[in-house]
mmCIF file of C-alpha atoms and ligand atoms in Angstrom:
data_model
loop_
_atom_site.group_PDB
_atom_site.id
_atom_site.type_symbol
_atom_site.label_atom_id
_atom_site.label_comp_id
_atom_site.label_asym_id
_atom_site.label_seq_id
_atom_site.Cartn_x
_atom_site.Cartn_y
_atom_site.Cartn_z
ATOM 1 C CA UNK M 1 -9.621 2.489 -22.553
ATOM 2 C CA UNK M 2 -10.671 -0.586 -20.607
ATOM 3 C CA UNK M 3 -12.533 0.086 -17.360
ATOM 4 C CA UNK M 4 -10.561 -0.386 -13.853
ATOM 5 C CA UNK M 5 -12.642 -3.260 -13.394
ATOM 6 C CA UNK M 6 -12.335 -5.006 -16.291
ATOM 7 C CA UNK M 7 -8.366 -4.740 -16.347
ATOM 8 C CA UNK M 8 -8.323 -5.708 -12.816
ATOM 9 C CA UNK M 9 -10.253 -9.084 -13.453
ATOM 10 C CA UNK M 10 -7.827 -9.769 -16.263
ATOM 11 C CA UNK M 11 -4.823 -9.162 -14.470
ATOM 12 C CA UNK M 12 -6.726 -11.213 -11.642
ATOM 13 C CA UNK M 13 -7.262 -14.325 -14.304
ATOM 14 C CA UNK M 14 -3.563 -14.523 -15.182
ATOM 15 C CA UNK M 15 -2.333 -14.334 -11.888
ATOM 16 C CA UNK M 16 -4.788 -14.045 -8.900
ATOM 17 C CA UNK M 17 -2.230 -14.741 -5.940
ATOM 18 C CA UNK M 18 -0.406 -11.693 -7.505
ATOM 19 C CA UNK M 19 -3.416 -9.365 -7.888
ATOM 20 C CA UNK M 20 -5.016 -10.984 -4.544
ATOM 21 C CA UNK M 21 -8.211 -9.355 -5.492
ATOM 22 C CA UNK M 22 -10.779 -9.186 -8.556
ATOM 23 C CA UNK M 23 -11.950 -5.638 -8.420
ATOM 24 C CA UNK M 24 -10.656 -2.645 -7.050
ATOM 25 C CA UNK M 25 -11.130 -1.361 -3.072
ATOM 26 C CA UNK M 26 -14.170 0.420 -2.107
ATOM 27 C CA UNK M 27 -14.209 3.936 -1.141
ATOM 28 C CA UNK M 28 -15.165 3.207 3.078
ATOM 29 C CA UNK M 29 -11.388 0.781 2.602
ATOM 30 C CA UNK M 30 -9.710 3.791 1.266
ATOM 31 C CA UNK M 31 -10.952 6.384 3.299
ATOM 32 C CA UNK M 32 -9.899 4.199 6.498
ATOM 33 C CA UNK M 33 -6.680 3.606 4.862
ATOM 34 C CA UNK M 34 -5.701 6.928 4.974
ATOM 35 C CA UNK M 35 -7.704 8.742 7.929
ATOM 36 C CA UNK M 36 -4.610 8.968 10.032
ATOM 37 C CA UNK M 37 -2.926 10.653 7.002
ATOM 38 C CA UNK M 38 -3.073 14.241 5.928
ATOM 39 C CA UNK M 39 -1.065 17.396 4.481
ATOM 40 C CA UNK M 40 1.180 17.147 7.433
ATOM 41 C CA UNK M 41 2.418 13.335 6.566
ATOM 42 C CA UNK M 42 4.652 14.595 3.493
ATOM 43 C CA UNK M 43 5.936 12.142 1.529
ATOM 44 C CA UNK M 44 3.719 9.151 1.531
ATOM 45 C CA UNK M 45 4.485 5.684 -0.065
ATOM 46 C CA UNK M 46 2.244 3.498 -1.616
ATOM 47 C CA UNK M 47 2.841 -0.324 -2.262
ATOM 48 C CA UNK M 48 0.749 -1.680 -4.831
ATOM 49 C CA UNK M 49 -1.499 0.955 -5.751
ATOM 50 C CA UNK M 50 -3.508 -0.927 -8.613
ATOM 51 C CA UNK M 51 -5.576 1.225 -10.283
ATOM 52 C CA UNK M 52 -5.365 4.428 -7.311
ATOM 53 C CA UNK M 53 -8.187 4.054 -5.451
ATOM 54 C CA UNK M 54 -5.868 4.482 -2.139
ATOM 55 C CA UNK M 55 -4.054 7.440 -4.149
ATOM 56 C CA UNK M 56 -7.090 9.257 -4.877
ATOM 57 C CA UNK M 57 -7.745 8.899 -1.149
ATOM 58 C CA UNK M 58 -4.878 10.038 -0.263
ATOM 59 C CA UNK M 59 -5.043 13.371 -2.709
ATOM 60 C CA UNK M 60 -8.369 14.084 -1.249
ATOM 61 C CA UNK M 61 -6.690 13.896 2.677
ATOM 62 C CA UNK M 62 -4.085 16.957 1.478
ATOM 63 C CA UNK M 63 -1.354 15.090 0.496
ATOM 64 C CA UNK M 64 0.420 16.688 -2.304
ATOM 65 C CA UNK M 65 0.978 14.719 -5.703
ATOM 66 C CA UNK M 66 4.395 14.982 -5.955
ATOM 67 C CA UNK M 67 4.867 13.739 -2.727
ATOM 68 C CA UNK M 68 3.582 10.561 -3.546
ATOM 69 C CA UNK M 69 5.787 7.247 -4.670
ATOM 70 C CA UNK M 70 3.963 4.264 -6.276
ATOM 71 C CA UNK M 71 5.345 1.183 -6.259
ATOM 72 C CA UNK M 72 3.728 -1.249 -9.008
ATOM 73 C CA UNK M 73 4.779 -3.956 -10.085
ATOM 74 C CA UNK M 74 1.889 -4.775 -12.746
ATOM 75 C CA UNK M 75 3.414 -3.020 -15.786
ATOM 76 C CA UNK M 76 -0.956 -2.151 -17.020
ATOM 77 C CA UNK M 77 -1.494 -0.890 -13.905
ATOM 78 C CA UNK M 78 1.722 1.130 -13.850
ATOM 79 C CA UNK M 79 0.870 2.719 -17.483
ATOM 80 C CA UNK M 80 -2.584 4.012 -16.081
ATOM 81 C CA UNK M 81 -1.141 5.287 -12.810
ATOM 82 C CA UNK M 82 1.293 7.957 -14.538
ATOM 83 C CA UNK M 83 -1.245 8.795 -16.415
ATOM 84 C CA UNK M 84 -4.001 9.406 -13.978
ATOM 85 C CA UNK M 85 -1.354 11.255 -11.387
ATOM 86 C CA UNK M 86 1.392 12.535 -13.644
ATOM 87 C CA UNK M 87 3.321 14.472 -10.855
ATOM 88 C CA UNK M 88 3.455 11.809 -8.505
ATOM 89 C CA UNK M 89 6.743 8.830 -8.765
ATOM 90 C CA UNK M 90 5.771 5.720 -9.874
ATOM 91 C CA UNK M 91 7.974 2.937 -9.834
ATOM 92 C CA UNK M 92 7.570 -0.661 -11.521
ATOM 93 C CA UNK M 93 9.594 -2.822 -9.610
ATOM 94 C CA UNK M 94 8.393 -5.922 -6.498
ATOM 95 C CA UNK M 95 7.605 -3.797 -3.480
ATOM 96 C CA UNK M 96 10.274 -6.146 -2.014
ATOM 97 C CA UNK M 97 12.609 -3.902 -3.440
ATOM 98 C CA UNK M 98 11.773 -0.943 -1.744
ATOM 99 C CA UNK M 99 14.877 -0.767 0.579
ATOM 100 C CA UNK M 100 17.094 0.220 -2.612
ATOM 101 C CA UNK M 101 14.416 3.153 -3.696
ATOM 102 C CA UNK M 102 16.005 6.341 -3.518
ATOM 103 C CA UNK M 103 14.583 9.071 -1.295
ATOM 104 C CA UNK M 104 15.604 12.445 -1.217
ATOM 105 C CA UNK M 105 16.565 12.283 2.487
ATOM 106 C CA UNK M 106 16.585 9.744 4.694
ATOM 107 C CA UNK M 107 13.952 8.604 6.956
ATOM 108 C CA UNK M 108 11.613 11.244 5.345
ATOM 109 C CA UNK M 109 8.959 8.895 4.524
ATOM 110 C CA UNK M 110 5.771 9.606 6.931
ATOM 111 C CA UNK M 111 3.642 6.846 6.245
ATOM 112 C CA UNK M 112 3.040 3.496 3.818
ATOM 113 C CA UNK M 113 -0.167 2.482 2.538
ATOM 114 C CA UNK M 114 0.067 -0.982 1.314
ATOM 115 C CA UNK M 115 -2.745 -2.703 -0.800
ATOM 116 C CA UNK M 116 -0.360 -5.609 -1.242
ATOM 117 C CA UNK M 117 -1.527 -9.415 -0.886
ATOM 118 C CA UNK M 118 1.163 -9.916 1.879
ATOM 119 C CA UNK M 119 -0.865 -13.068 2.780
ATOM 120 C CA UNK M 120 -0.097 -15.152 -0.438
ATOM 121 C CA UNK M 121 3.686 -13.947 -0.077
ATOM 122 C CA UNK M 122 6.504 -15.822 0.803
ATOM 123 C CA UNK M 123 7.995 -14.661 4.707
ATOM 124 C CA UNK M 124 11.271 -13.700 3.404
ATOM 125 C CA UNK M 125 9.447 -11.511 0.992
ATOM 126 C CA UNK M 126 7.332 -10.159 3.515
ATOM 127 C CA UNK M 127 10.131 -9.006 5.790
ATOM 128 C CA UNK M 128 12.259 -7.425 2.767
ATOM 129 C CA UNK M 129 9.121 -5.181 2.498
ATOM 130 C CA UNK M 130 8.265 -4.243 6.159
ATOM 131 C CA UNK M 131 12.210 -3.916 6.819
ATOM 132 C CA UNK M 132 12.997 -1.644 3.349
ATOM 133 C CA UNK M 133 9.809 0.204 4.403
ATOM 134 C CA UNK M 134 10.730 0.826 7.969
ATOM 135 C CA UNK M 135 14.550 2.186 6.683
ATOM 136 C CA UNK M 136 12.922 4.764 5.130
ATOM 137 C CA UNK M 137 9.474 5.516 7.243
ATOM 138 C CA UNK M 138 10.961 8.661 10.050
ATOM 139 C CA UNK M 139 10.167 8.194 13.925
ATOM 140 C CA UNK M 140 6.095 7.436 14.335
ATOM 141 C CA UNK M 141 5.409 6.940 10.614
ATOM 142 C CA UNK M 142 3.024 3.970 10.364
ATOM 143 C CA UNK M 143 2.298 1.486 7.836
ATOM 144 C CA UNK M 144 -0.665 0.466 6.799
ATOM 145 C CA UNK M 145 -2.058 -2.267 5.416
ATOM 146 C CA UNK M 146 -5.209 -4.013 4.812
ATOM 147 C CA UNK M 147 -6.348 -7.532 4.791
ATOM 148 C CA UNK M 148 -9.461 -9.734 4.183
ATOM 149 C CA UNK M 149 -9.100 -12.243 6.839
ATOM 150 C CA UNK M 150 -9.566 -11.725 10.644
ATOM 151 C CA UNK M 151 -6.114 -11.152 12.086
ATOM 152 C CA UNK M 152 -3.079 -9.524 11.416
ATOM 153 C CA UNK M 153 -2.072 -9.472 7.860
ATOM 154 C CA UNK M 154 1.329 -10.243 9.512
ATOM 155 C CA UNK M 155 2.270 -12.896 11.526
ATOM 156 C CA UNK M 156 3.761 -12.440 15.254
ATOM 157 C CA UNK M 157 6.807 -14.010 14.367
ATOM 158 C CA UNK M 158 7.793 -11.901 11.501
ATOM 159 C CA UNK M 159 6.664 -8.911 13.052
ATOM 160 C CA UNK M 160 9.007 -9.281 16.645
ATOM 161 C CA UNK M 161 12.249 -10.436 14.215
ATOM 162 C CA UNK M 162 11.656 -6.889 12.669
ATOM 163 C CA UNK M 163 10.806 -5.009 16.332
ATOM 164 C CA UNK M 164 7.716 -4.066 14.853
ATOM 165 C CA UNK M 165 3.510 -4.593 15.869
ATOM 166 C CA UNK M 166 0.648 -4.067 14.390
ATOM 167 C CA UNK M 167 -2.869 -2.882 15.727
ATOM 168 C CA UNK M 168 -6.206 -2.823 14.324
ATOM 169 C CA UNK M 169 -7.500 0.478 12.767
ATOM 170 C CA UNK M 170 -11.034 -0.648 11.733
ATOM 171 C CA UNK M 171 -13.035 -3.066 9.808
ATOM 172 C CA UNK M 172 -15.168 -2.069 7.051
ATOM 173 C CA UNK M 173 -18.065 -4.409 5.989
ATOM 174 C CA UNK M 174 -18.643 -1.991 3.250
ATOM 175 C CA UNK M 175 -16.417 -3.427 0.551
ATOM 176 C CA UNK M 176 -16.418 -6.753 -1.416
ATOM 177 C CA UNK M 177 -15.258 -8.744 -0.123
ATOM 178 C CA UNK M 178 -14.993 -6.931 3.829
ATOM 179 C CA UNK M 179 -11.872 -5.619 4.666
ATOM 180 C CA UNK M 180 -10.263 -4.882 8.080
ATOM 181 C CA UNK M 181 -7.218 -2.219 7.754
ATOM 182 C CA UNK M 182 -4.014 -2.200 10.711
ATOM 183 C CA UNK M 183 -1.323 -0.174 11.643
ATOM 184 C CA UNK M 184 1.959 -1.575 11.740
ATOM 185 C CA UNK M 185 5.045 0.365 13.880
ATOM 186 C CA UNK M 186 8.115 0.611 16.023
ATOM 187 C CA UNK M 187 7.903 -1.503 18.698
ATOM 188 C CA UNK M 188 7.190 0.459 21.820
ATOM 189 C CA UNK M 189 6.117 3.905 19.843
ATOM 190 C CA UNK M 190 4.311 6.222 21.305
ATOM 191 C CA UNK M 191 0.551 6.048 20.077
HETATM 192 C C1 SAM J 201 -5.352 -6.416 -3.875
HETATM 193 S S1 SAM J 201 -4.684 -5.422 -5.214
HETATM 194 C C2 SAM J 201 -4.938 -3.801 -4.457
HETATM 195 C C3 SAM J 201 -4.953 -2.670 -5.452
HETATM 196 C C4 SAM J 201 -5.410 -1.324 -4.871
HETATM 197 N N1 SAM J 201 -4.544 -0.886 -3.800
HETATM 198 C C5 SAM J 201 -6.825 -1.423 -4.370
HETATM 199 O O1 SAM J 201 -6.988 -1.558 -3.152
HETATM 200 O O2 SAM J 201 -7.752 -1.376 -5.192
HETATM 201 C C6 SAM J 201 -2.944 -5.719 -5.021
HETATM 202 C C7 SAM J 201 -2.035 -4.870 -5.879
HETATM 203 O O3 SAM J 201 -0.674 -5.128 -5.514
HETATM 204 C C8 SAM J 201 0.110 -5.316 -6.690
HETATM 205 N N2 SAM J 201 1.238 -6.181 -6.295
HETATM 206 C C9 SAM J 201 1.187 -7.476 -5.903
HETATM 207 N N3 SAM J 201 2.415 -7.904 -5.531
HETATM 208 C C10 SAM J 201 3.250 -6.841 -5.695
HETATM 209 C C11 SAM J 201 4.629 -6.638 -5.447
HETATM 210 N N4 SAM J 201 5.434 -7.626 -4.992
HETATM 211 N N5 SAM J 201 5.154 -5.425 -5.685
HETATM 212 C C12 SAM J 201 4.376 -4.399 -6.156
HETATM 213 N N6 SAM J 201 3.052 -4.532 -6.404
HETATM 214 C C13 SAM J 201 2.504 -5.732 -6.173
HETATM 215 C C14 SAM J 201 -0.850 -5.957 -7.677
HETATM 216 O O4 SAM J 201 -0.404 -5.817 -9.009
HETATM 217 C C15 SAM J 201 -2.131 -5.167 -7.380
HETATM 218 O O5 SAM J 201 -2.134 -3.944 -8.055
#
């Protein structure tokens, strides 16, 4: 089997605003992704998982593998997912449509870890994410999301149509290129 790295560069070559990165994220990225998250989050989404170097992060913070949906739209990436975490839901579908995912019970979601390129998306595609993902995120879940330039992945516009914010988490300089990871919530949640 191809390495990670080589079938993210090729997936990067035919469509690089798509992939929005050549290689996969570091291990310092991941582990700040998912610091606030442990065995007590339950289910946990995650929006374009790659190759699962968030998922593996999240596995080693206690969060069980069947509690896990992956949303993938890059049908290679998909293929290795279910086989690397077997118990865990993948989906390949746009994360756009994650307002029409099914969940056991409502609002059960406890957090979203998002390695998508929301930069090089369209608005309107950007707000069917953050508003599917907020349906189904319960009171104080968080979503989280990581970016490589030096503000919000998210503009202030979009963010107050959808009563959300965002705050920073941390930067990392130890990935390639350096990464800086926020939180996005309910406007006016308790912190
Ligand atoms: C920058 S890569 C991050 C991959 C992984 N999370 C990591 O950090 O190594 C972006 C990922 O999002 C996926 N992706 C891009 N747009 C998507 C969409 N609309 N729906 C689902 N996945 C998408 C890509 O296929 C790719 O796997």
């Amino acid at each position: 089997m191809q390495s990670d790295i080589g079938v993210f560069l090729r997936s990067w070559l035919a469509s690089p605003l798509k992939v929005g990165a050549i290689a996969p994220s570091g291990r310092a990225l991941a582990r700040m992704m998912t610091r606030s998250i442990g065995p007590a989050t339950g289910h946990v989404v995650e929006l374009g998982p790659g190759t699962g170097v968030f998922t593996r992060s999240l596995l080693l913070r206690g969060v069980r593998e069947q509690d896990l949906t992956l949303i993938e739209f890059n049908e290679e990436f998909a293929h290795r997912l279910r086989r690397r975490f077997p118990k865990a839901r993948v989906i390949c579908t746009s994360a756009a449509n994650i307002g029409n995912v099914d969940f056991r019970r409502r609002s059960s979601v406890g957090a979203v870890v998002s390695g998508l390129p929301l930069l090089s998306m369209p608005v309107a595609t950007v707000s069917s994410i953050l508003r599917g993902s907020f349906e189904h995120l319960r009171q104080g879940g968080d979503f989280f999301q990581f970016t490589y330039a030096c503000r919000s992945p998210v503009d202030e516009q979009t963010l107050g149509m959808l009563s959300l914010q965002s705050s920073l988490v941390g930067s990392t300089w130890m990935n390639l290129p350096p990464a800086s990871v926020y939180g996005i919530h309910r406007l006016g949640a308790p912190r």
